[in-house]
JSON list of C-alpha atoms in Angstrom, two decimals:
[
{"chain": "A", "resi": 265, "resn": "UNK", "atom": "CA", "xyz": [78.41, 90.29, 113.73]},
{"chain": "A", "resi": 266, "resn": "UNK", "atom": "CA", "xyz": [76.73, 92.71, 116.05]},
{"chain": "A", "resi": 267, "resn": "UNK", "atom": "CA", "xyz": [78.95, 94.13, 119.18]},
{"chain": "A", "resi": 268, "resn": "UNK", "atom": "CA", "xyz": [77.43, 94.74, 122.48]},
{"chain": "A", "resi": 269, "resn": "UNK", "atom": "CA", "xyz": [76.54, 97.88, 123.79]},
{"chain": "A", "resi": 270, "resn": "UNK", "atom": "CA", "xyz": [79.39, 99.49, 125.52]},
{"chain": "A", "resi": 271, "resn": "UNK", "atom": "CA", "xyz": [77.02, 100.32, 128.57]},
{"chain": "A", "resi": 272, "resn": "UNK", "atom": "CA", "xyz": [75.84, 96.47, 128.80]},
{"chain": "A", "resi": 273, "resn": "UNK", "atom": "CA", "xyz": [76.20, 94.71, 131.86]},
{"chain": "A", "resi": 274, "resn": "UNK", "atom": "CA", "xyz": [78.44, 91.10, 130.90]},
{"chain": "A", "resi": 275, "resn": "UNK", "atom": "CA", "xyz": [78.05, 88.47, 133.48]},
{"chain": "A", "resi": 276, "resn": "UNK", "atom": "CA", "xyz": [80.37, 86.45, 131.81]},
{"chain": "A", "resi": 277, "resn": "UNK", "atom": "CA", "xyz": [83.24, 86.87, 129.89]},
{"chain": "A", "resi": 278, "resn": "UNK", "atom": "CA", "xyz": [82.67, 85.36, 126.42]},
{"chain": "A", "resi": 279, "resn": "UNK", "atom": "CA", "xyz": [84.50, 82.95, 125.01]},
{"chain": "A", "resi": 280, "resn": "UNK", "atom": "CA", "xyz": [86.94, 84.61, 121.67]},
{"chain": "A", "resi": 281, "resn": "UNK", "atom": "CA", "xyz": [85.54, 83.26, 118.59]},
{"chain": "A", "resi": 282, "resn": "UNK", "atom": "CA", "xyz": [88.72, 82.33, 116.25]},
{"chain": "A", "resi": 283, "resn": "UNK", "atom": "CA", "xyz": [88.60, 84.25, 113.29]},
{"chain": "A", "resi": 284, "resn": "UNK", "atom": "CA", "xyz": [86.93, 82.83, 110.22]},
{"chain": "A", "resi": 285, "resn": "UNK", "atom": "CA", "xyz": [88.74, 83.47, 106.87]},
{"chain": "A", "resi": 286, "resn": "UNK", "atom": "CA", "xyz": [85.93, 84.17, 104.03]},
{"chain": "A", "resi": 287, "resn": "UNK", "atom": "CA", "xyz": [85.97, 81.59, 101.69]},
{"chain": "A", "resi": 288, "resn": "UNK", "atom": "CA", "xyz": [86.74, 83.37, 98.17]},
{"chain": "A", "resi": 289, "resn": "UNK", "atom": "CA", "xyz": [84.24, 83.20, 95.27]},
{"chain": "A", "resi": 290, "resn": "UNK", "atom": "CA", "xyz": [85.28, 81.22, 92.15]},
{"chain": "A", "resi": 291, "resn": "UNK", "atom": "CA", "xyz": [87.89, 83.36, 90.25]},
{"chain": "A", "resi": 292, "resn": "UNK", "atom": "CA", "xyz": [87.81, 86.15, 93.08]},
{"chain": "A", "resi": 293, "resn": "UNK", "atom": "CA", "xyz": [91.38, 84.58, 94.47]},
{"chain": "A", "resi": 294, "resn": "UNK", "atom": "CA", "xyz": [93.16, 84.79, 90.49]},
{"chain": "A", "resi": 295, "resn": "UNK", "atom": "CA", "xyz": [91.59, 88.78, 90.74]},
{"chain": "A", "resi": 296, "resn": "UNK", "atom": "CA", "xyz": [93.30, 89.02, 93.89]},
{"chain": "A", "resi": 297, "resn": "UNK", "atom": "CA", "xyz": [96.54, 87.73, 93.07]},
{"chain": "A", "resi": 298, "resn": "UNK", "atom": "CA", "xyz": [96.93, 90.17, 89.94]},
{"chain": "A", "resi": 299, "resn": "UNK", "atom": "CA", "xyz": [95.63, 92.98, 91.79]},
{"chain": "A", "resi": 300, "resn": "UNK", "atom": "CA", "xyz": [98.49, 92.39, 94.30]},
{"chain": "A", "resi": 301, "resn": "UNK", "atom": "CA", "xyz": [101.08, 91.75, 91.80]},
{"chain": "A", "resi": 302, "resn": "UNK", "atom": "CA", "xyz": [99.97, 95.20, 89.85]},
{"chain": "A", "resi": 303, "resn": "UNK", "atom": "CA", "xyz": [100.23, 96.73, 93.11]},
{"chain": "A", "resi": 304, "resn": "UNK", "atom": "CA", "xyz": [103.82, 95.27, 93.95]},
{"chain": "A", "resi": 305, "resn": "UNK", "atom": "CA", "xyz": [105.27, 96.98, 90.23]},
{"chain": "A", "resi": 306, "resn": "UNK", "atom": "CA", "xyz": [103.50, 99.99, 91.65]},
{"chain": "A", "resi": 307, "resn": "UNK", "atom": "CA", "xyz": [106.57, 100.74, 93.76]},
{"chain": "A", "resi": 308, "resn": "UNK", "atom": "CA", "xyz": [109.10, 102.91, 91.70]},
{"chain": "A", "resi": 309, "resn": "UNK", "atom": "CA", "xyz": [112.52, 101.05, 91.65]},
{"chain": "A", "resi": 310, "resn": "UNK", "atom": "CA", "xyz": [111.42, 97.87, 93.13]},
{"chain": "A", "resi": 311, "resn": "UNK", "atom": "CA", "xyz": [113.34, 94.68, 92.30]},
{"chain": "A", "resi": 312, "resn": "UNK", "atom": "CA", "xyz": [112.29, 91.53, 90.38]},
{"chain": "A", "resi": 313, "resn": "UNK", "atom": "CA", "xyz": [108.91, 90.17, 91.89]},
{"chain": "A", "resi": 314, "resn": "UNK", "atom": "CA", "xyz": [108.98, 86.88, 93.47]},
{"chain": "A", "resi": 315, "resn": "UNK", "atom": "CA", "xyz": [106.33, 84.68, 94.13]},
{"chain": "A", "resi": 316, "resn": "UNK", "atom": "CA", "xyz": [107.35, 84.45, 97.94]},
{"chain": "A", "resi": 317, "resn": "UNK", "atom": "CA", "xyz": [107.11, 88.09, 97.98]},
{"chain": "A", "resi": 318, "resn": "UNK", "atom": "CA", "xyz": [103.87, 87.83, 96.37]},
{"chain": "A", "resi": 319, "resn": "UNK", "atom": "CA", "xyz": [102.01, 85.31, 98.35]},
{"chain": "A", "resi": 320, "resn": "UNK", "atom": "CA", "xyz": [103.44, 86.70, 101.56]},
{"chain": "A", "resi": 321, "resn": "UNK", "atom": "CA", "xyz": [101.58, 90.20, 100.47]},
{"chain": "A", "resi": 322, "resn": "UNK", "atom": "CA", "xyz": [98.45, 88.12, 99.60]},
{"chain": "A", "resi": 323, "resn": "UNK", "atom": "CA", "xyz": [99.15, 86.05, 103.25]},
{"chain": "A", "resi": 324, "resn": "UNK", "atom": "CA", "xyz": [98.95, 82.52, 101.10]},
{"chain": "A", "resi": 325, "resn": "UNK", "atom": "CA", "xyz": [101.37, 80.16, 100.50]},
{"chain": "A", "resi": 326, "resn": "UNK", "atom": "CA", "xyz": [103.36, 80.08, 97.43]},
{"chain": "A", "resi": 327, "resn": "UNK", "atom": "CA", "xyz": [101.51, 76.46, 97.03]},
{"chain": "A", "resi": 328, "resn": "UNK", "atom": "CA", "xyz": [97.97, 78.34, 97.08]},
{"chain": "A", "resi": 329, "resn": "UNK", "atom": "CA", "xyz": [99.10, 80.87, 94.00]},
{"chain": "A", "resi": 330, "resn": "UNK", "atom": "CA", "xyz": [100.23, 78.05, 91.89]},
{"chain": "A", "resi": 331, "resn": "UNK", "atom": "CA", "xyz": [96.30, 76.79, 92.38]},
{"chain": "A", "resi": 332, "resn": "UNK", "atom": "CA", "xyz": [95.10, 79.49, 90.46]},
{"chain": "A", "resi": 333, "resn": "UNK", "atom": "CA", "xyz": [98.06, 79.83, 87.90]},
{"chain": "A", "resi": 334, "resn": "UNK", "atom": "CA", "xyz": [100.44, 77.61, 86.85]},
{"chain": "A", "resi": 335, "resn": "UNK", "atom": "CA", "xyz": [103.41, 80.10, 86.73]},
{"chain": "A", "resi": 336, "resn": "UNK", "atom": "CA", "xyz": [104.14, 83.29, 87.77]},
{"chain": "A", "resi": 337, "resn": "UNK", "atom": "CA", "xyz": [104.54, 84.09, 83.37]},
{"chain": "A", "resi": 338, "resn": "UNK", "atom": "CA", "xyz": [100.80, 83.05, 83.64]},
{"chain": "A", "resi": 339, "resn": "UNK", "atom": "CA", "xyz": [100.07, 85.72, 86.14]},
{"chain": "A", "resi": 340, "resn": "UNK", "atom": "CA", "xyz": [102.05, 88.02, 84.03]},
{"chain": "A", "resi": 341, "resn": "UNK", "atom": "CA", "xyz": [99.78, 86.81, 81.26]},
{"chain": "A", "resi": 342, "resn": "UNK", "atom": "CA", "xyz": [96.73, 88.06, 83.44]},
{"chain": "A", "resi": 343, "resn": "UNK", "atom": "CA", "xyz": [97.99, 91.39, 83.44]},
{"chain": "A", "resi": 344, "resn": "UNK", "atom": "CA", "xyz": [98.68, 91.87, 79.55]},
{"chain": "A", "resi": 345, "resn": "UNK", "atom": "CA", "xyz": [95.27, 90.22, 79.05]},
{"chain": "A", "resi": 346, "resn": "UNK", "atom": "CA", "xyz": [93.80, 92.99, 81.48]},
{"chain": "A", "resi": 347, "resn": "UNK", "atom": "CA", "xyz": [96.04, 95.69, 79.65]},
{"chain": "A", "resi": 348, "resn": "UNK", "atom": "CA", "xyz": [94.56, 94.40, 76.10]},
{"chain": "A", "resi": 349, "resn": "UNK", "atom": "CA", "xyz": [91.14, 93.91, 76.90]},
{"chain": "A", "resi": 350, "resn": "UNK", "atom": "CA", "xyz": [91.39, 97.43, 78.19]},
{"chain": "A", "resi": 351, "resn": "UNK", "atom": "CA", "xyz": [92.97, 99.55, 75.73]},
{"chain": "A", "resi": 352, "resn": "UNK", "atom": "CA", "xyz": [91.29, 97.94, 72.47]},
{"chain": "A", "resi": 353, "resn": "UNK", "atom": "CA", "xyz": [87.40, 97.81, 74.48]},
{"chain": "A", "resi": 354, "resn": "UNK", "atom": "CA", "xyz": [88.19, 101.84, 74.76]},
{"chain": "A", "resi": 355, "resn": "UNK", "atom": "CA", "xyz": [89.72, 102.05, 71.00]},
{"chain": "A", "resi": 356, "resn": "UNK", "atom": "CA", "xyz": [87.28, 100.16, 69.50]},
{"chain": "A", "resi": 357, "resn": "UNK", "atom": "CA", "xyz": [84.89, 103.18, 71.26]},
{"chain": "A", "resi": 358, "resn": "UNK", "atom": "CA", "xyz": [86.84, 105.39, 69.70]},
{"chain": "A", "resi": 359, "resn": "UNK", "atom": "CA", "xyz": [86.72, 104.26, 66.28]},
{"chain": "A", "resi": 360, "resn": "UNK", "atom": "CA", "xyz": [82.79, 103.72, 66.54]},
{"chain": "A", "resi": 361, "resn": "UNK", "atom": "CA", "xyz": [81.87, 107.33, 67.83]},
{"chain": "A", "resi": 362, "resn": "UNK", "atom": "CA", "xyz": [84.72, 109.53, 66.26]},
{"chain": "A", "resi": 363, "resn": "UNK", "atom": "CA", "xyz": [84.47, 109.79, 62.37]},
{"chain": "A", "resi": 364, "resn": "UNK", "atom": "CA", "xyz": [87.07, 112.73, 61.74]},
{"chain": "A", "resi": 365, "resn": "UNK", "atom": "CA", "xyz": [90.35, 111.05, 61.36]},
{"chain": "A", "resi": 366, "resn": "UNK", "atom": "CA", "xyz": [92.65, 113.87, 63.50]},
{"chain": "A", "resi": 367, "resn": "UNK", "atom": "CA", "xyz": [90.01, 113.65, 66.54]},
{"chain": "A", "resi": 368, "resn": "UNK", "atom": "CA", "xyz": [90.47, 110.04, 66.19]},
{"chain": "A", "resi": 369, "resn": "UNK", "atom": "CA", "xyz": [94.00, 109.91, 66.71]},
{"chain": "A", "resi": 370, "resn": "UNK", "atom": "CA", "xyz": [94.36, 112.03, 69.27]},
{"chain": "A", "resi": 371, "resn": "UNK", "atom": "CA", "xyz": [91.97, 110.68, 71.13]},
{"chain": "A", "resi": 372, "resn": "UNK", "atom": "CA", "xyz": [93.23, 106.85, 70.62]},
{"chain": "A", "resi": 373, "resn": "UNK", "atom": "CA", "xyz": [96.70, 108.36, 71.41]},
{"chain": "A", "resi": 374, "resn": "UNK", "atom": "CA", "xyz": [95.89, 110.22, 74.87]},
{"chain": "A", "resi": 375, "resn": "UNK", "atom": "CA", "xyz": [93.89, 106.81, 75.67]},
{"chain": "A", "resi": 376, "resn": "UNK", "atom": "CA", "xyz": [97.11, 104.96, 75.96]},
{"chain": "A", "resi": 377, "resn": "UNK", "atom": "CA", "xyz": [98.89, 107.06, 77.95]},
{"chain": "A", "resi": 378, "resn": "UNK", "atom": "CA", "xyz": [96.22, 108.15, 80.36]},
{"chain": "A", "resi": 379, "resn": "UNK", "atom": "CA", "xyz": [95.61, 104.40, 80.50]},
{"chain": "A", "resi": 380, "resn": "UNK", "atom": "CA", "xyz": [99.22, 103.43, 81.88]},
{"chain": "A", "resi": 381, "resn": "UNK", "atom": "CA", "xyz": [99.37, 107.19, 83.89]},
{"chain": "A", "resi": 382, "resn": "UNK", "atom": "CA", "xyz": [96.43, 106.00, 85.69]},
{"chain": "A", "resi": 383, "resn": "UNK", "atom": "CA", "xyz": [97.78, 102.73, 86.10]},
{"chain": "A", "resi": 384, "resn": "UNK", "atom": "CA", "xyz": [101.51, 102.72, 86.99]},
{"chain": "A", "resi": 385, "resn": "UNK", "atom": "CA", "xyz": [101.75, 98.94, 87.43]},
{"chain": "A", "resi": 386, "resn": "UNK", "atom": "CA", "xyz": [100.67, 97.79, 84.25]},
{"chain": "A", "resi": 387, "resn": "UNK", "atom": "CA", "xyz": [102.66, 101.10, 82.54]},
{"chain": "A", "resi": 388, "resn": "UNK", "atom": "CA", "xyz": [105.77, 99.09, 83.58]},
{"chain": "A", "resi": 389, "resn": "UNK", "atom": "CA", "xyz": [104.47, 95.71, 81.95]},
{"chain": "A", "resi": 390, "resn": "UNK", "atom": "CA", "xyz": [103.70, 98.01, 79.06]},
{"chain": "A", "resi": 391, "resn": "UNK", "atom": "CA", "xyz": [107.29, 99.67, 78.78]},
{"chain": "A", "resi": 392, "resn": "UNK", "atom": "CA", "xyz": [108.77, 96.02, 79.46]},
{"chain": "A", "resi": 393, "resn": "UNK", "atom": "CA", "xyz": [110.12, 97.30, 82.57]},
{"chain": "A", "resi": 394, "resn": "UNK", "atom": "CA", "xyz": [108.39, 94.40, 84.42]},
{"chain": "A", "resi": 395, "resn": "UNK", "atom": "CA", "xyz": [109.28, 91.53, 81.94]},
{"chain": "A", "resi": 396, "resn": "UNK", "atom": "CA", "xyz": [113.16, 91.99, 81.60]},
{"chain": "A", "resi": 397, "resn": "UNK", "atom": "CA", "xyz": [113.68, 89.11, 83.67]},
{"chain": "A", "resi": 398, "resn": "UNK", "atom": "CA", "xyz": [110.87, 86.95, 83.05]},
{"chain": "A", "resi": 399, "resn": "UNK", "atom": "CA", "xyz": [109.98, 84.48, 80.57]},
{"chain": "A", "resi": 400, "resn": "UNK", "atom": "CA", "xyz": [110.29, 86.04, 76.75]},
{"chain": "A", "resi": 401, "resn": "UNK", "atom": "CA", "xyz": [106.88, 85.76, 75.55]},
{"chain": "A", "resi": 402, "resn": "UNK", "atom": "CA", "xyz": [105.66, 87.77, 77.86]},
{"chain": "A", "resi": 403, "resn": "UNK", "atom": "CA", "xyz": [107.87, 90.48, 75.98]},
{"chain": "A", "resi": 404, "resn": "UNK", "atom": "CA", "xyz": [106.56, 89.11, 72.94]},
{"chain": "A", "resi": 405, "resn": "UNK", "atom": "CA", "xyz": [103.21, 89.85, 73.63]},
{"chain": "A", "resi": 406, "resn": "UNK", "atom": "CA", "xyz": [103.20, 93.15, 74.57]},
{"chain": "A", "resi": 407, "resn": "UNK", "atom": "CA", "xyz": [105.36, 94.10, 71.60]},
{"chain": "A", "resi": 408, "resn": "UNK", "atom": "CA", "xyz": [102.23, 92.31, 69.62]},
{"chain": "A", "resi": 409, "resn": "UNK", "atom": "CA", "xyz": [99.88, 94.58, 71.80]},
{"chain": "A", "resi": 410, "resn": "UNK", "atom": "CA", "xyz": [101.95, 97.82, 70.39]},
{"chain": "A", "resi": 411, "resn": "UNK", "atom": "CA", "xyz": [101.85, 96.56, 66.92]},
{"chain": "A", "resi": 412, "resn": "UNK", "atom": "CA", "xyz": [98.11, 96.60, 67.14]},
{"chain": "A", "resi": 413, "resn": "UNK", "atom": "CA", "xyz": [97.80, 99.78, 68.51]},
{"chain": "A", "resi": 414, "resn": "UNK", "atom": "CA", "xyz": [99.89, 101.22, 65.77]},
{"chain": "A", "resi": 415, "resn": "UNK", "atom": "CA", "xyz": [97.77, 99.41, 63.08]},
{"chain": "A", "resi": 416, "resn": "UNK", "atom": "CA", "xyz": [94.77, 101.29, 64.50]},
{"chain": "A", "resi": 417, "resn": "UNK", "atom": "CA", "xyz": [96.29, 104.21, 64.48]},
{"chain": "A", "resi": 418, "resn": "UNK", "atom": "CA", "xyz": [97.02, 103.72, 60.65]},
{"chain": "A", "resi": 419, "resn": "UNK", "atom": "CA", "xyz": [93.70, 103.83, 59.75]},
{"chain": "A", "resi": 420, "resn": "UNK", "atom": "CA", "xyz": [93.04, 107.92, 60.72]},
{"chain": "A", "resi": 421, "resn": "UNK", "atom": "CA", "xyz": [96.63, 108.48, 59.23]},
{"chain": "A", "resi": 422, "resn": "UNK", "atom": "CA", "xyz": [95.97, 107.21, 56.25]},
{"chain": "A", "resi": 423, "resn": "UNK", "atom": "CA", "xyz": [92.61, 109.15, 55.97]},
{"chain": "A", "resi": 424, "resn": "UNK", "atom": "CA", "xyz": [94.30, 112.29, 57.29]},
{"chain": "A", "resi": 425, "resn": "UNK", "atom": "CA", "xyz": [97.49, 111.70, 54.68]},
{"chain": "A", "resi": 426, "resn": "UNK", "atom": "CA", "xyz": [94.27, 111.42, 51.73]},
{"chain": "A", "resi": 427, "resn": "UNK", "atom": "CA", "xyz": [92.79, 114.38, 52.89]},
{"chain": "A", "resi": 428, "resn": "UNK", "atom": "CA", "xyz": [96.37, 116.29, 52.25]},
{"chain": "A", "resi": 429, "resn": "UNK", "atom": "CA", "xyz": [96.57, 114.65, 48.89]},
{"chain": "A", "resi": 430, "resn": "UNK", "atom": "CA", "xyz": [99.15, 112.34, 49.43]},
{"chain": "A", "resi": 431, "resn": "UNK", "atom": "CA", "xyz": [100.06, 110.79, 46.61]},
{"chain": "A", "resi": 432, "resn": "UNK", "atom": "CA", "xyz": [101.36, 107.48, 48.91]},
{"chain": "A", "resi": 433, "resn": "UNK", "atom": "CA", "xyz": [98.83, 107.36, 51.54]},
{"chain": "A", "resi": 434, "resn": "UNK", "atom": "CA", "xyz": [99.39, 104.19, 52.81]},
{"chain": "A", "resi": 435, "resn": "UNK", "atom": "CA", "xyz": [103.51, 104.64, 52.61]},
{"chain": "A", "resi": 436, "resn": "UNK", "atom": "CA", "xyz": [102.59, 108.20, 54.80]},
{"chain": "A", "resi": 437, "resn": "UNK", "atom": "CA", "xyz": [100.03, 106.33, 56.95]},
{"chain": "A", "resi": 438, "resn": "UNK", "atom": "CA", "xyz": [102.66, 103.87, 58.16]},
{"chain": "A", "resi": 439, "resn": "UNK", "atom": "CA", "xyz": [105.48, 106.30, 58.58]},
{"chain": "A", "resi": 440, "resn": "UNK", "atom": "CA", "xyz": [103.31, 108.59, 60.64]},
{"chain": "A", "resi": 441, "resn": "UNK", "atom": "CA", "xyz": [101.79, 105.21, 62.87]},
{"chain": "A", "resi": 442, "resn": "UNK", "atom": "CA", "xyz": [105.12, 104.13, 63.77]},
{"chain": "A", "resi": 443, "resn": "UNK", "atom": "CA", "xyz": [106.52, 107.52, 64.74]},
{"chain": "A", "resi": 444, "resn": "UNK", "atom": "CA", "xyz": [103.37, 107.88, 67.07]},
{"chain": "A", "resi": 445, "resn": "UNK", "atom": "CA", "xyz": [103.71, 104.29, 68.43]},
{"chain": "A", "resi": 446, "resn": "UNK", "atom": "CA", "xyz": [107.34, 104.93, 69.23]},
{"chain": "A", "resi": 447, "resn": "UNK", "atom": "CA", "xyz": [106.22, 108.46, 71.07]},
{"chain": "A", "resi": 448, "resn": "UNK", "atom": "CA", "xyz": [103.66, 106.28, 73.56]},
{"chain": "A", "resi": 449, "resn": "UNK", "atom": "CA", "xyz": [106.68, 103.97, 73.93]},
{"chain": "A", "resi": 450, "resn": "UNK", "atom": "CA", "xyz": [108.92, 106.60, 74.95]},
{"chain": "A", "resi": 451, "resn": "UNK", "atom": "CA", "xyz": [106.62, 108.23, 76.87]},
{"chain": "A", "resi": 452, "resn": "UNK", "atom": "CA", "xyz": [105.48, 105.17, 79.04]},
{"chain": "A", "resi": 453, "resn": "UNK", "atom": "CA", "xyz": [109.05, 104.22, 79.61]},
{"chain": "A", "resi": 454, "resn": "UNK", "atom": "CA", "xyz": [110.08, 107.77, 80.50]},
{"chain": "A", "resi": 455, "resn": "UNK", "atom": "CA", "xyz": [107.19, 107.32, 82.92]},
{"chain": "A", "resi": 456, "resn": "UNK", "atom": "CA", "xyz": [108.26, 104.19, 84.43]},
{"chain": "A", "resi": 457, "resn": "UNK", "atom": "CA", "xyz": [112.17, 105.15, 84.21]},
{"chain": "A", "resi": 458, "resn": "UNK", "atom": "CA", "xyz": [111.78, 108.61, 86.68]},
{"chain": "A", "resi": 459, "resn": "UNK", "atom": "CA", "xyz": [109.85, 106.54, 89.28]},
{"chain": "A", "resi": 460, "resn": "UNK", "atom": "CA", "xyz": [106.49, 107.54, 87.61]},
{"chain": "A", "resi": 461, "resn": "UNK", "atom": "CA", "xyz": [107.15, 111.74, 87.98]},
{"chain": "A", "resi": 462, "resn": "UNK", "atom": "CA", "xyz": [107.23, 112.66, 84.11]},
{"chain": "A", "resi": 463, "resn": "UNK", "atom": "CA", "xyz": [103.96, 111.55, 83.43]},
{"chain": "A", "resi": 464, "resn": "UNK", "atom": "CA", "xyz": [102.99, 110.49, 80.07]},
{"chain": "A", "resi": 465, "resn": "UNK", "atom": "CA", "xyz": [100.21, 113.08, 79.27]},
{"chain": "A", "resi": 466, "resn": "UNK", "atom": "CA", "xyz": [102.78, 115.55, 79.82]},
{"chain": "A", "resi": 467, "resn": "UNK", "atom": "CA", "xyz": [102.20, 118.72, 77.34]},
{"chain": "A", "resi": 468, "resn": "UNK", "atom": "CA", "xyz": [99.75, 116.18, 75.92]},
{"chain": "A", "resi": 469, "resn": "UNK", "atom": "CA", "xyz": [98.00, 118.87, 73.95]},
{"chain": "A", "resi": 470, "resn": "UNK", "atom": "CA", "xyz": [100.64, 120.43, 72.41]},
{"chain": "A", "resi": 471, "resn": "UNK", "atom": "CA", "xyz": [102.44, 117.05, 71.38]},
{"chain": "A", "resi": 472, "resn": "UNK", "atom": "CA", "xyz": [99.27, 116.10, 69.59]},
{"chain": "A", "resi": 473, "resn": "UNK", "atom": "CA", "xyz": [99.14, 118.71, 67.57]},
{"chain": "A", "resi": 474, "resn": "UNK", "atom": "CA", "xyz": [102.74, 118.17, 66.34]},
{"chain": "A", "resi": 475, "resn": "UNK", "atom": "CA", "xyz": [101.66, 114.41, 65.46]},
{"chain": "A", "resi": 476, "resn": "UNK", "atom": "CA", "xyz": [98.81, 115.21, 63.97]},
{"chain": "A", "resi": 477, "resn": "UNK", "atom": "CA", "xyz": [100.51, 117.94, 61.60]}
]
């Protein structure tokens, strides 16, 4: 809508036009719903989400969010899907354009944590910060999202552990995978537990060298 020129003459007062609400496309309402609820776990310390609080951020009624998902572990389920599709897009990237195994690692591990640095929101879903009070299998999944990221990171272990002439690559390869899962763990939660101040990539460079050995 064009405004008038502040210098025109107005014979008439016109009359105030009520204010049209934009119809959302299809799917851009579910988009906006997790992009608010991301936001909300942005705020260090804050307490259990509720869908009140949620739709009264988004200005909807509670009835409106449970058009677009049936539950608010469904809109949890958004996030975790985002949070997958995410990290293993960027990993598989990885794999594909990195063939020496200690570059590989390192770079698959500083993907995860820049990942949930950049995003602080889904970091807490990714500690289980966010999910301690919410339904279980939202816990479950992200724990299966961590055991995939560790079984991608046994595959440059294992080369690295044959390149040192293991003589149990594969027992070494899943030693050293779970060691570095459990340090993006830590990290992430460390993250999420000082109100996002000790970030994740902290001394980044440094710790990767001690992982990779």
């Amino acid at each position: 809508m064009t405004e008038p020129a502040v210098d025109a003459p107005v014979s008439q007062p016109a009359a105030a036009s009520p204010a049209v609400r934009k119809r959302p496309k299809p799917g851009e309402r579910r988009v906006q719903i997790l992009q608010a609820l991301a936001g909300m776990l942005e705020q260090p310390g804050s307490d259990r989400i509720t869908t009140a609080a949620l739709a009264a951020r988004l200005e909807l009624s509670e009835a409106a969010l449970y058009r677009h998902f049936a539950s608010k572990a469904q809109m949890f389920e958004g996030l975790i899907e985002f949070i997958e599709q995410s990290l293993f897009t960027l990993a598989n990237q990885i794999i594909e354009r990195e063939a020496d195994p200690a570059r590989q690692f390192s770079r698959l591990m500083a993907m995860v944590l820049q990942f949930g640095e950049k995003n602080p929101g889904m970091a807490r879903v990714m500690a289980g910060d966010a999910l301690v009070f919410e339904n279980e299998r939202l816990s479950v999944r992200m724990n299966q999202c961590f055991e995939r990221i560790e079984s991608l990171l046994r595959q440059p272990c294992k080369a690295l552990a044959e390149q040192r002439g293991s003589d149990q690559p594969t027992v070494a390869a899943q030693a050293h995978a779970s060691a570095a899962t459990s340090v993006l763990q830590g990290r992430l939660h460390r993250y999420v537990r000082t109100g996002f101040k000790r970030k994740p990539t902290e001394h980044l460079d440094a710790t990767l060298q001690l992982l990779v050995g």
